[in-house]
XYZ file of C-alpha atoms in Angstrom:
324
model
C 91.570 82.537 81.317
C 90.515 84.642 83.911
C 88.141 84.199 86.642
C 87.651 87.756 87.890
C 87.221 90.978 85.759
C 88.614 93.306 88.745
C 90.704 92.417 92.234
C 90.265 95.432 94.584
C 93.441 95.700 96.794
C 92.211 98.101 99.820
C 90.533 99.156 102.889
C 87.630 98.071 104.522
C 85.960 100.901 107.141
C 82.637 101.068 109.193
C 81.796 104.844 108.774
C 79.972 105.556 112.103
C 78.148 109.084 111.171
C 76.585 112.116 113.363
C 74.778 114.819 112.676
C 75.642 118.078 114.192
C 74.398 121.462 114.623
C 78.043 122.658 114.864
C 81.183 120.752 115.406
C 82.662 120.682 119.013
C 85.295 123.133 120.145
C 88.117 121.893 122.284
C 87.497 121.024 125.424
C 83.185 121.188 124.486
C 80.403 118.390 123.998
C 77.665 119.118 121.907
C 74.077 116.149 121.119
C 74.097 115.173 118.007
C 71.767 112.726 115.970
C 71.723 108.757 115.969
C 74.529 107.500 115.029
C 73.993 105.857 111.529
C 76.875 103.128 110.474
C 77.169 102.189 106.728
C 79.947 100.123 105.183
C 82.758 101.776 103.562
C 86.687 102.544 103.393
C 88.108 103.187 99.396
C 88.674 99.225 98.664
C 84.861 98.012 99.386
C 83.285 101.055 98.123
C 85.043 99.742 94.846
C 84.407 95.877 94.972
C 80.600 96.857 95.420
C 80.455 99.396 92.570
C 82.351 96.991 90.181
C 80.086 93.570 90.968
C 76.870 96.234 91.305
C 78.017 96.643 87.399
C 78.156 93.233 86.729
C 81.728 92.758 86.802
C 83.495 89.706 88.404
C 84.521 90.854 91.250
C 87.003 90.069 94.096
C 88.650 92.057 97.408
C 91.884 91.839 99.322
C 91.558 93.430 102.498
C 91.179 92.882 106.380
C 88.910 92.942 108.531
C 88.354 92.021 112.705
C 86.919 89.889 113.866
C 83.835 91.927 115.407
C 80.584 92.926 114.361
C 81.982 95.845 111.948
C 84.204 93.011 109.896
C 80.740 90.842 110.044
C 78.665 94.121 108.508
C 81.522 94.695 105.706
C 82.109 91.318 104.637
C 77.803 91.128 104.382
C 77.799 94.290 102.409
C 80.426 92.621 99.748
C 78.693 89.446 99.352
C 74.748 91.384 99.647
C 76.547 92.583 95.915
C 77.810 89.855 94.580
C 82.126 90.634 95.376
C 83.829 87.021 96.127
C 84.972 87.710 99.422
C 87.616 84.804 99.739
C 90.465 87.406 100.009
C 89.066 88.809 102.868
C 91.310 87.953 105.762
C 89.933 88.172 109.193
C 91.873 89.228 112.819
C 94.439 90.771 113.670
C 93.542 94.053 114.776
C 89.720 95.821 114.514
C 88.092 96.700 112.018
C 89.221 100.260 110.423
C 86.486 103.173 111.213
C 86.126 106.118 110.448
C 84.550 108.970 112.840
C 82.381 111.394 111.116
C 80.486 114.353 112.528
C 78.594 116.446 110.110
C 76.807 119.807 110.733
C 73.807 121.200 108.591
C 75.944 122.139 105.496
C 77.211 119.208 104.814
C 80.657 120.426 105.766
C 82.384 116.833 107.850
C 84.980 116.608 110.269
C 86.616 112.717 110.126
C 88.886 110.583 112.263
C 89.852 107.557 111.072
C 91.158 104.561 112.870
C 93.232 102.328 110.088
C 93.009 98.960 112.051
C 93.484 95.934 110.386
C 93.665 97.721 107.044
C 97.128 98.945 108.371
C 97.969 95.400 109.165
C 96.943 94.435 105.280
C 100.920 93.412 104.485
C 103.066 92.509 101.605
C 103.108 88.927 103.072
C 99.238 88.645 102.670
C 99.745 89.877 98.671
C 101.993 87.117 98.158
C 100.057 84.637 99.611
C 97.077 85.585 97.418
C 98.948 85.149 94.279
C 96.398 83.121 92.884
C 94.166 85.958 93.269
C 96.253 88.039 90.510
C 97.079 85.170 88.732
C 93.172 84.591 87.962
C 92.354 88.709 87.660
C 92.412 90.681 84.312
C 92.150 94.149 86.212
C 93.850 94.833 89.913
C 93.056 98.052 91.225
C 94.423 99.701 94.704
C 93.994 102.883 96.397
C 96.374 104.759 99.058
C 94.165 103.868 102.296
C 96.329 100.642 103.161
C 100.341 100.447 103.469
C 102.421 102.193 100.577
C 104.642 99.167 100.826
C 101.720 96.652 100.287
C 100.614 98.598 97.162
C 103.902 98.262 95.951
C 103.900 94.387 96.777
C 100.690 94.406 94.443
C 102.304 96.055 91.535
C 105.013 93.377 91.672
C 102.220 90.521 92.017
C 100.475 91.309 88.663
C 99.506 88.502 86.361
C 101.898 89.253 82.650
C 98.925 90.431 80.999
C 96.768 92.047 83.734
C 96.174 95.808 84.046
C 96.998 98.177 87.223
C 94.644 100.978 88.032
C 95.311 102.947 91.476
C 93.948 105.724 93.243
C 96.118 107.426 95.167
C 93.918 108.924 97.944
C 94.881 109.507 100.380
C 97.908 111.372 98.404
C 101.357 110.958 99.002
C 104.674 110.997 97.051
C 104.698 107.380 94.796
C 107.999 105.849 94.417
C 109.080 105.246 90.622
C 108.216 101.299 90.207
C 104.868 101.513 91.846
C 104.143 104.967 89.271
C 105.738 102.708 86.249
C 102.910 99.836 86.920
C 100.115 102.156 86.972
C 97.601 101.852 83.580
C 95.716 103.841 84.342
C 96.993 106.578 87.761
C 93.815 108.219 88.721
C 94.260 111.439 90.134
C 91.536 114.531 90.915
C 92.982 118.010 91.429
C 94.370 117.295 95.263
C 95.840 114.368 94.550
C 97.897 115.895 91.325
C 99.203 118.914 93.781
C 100.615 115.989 95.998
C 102.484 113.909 93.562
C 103.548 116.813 91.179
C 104.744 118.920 94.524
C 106.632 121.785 92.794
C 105.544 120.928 89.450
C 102.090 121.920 90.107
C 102.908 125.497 90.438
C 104.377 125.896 87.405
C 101.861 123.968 85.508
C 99.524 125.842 83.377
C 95.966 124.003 84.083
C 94.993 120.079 83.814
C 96.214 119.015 80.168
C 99.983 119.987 82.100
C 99.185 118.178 84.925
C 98.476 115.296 83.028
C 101.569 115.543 80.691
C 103.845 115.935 83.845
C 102.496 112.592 85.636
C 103.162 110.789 82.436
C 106.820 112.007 82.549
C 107.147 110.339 85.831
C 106.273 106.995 84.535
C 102.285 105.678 84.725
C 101.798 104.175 81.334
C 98.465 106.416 81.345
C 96.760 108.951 83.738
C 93.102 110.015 83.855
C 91.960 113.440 85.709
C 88.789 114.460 87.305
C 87.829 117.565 86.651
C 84.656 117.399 89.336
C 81.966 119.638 87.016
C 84.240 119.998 84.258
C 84.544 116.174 83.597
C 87.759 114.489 83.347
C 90.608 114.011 80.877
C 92.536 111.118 79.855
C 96.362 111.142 78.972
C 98.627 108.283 77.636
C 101.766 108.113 75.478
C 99.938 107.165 72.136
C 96.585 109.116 72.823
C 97.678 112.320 73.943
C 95.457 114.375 76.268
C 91.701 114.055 75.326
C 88.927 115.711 77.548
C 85.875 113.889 79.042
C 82.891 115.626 79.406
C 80.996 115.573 82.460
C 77.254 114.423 82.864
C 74.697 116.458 83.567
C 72.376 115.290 86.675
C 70.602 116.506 90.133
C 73.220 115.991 92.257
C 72.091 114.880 95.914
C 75.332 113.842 97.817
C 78.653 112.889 95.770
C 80.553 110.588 98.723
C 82.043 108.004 96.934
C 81.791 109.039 93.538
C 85.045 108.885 92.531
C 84.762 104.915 94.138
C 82.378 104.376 91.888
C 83.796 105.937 88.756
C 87.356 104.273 89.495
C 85.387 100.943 90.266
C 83.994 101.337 86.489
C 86.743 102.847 84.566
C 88.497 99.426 85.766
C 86.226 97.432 84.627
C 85.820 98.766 81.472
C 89.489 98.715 80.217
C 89.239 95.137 80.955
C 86.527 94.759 78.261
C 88.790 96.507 75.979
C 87.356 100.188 76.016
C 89.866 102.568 75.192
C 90.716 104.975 77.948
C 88.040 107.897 76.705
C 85.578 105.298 76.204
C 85.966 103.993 79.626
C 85.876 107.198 81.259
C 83.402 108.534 79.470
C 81.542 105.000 80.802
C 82.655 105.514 84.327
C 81.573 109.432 84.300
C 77.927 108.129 83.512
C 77.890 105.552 86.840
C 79.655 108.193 89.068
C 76.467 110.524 87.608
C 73.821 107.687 88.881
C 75.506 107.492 92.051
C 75.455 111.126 93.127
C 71.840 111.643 92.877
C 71.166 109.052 95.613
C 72.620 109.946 99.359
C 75.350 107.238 100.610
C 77.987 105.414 98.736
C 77.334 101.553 98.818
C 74.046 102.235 98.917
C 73.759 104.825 95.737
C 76.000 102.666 93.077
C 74.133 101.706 90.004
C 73.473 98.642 88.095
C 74.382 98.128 84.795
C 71.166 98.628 83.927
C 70.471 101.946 85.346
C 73.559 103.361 83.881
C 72.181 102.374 80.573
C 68.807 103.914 81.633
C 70.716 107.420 82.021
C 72.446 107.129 78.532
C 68.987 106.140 77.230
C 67.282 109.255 78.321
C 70.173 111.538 76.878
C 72.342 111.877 80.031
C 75.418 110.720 77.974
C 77.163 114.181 78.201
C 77.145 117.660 79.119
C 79.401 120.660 79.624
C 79.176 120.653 83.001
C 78.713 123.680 85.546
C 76.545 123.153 88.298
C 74.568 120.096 87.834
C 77.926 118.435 86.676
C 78.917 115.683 88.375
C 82.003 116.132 90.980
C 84.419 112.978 90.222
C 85.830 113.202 93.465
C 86.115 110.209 96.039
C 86.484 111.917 99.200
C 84.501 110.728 101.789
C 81.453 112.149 103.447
């Protein structure tokens, strides 16, 4: 019935990346290293991870029509993603800035570009897209109102996940779609606003965003693992794996990207979690994002050698998707 296993609704970037000795003061120029540029943005970091996986795999987005558009849409099909929702013009291509000094500690700009011209009018005219996908998934790095447009485009029997990074208040029908809303500890802060305050740690968090209407909500705990919460299920903790973590950007891409997936196997929530905290684990102990998400394989070759769970601390793995 359907052709794809995930549609990724979301934004396409070139991150163009310095290295510093210290970030620039106002006013001040310092040298820095080559510049390095590697595809990203929250939508294709997703549509990689997912086809990487072996899912069937296809992306919304836009792109210009410059050399950046030409290196993202050659990153997607490099993977495997079905790039035929990829629209092309209308502004650049979205990049994002990035100076970072010795710590790892990053300062980014980001220009939105064409994924701010990514419209409610381009969902529609992809129905087919949704009409053909068992799993759409959407983050928070395009227009609120063309998320929304999404929500209302699903196929009867297809499954909404969304990230909602970067955070921002959700209005009520796009939280009643989501299934499940995937949130780490920033993210909850934003959307439960006062709320938070009074919460009393995550399994509140979790109970509060299901009040407000996503038929499920999983929580990243970064090296305390994650928790799942639905209606039916109640609030069950994920543990995190244990690995040697090298560089976590786009970790929570590539857990979201799995977690997906999974649920449209028919996993149960845990299980797909627990599924997606084992590929976020593979991906931080190689530097990049694209670059570092796993095959199916590999994730199988961590479960294999007894990285299925741990109880976290420092080798955990942070399920965070913040870039660099």
């Amino acid at each position: 019935m359907y052709d794809y296993d995930l549609l990724v609704v979301g934004s396409a970037n070139a991150d163009l990346v310095i290295g510093v000795e210290r970030r620039p003061a106002a006013g001040e120029t310092v040298l820095g290293s080559d510049l390095a540029v590697h595809p990203g943005g929250k939508g294709a970091n997703q549509a990689v991870a997912a086809a990487r996986l072996g899912a069937r795999t296809a992306l919304l987005a836009r792109v210009g029509d410059d050399a950046y558009g030409r290196l993202l849409l050659d990153s997607q099909r490099a993977a495997g993603v079905d790039t035929v929702g990829v629209l092309v013009g209308g502004a650049p291509t979205g990049v994002a800035l990035i100076t970072v000094d010795p710590s790892g500690d990053n300062s980014i700009v980001v220009s939105p570009g064409a994924n701010g011209r990514l419209t409610p009018e381009d969902v529609r005219a992809a129905a087919c897209l949704f009409q053909t996908s068992r799993v759409v998934s959407a983050q928070l790095e395009i227009p609120l109102e063309t998320v929304v447009a999404v929500a209302a485009s699903l196929a009867p029997d297809s499954r909404f996940v969304l990230n909602p990074s970067p955070p921002r208040p959700l209005p009520a029908v796009l939280l009643a779609a989501c299934d499940p809303l995937i949130v780490n500890e920033h993210e909850a802060k934003v959307l439960l606003g006062e709320a938070y305050d009074t919460a009393s740690g995550p399994e509140d968090w979790a109970r509060i965003l299901l009040a407000k209407g996503p038929r499920s909500v999983v929580v990243t705990l970064g090296a305390e693992g994650a928790l799942v919460a639905s209606a039916e299920g109640g609030v069950e903790r994920v543990p995190s794996v244990k690995v040697d973590a090298v560089d976590t950007t786009g970790a929570g891409d590539s857990f979201t990207a799995a977690l997906a997936w999974k649920l449209g196997t028919g996993a149960s929530l845990a299980e797909a979690a627990a599924y997606a905290a084992r590929v976020g684990a593979v991906a931080v102990t190689r530097p990049g994002a694209q670059e570092s998400f796993p095959t199916a394989e590999e994730v199988e070759a961590l479960h294999r050698a007894g990285g299925e769970s741990g109880p976290g601390g420092a080798a955990g793995v942070p399920l965070r998707g913040e870039a660099l």
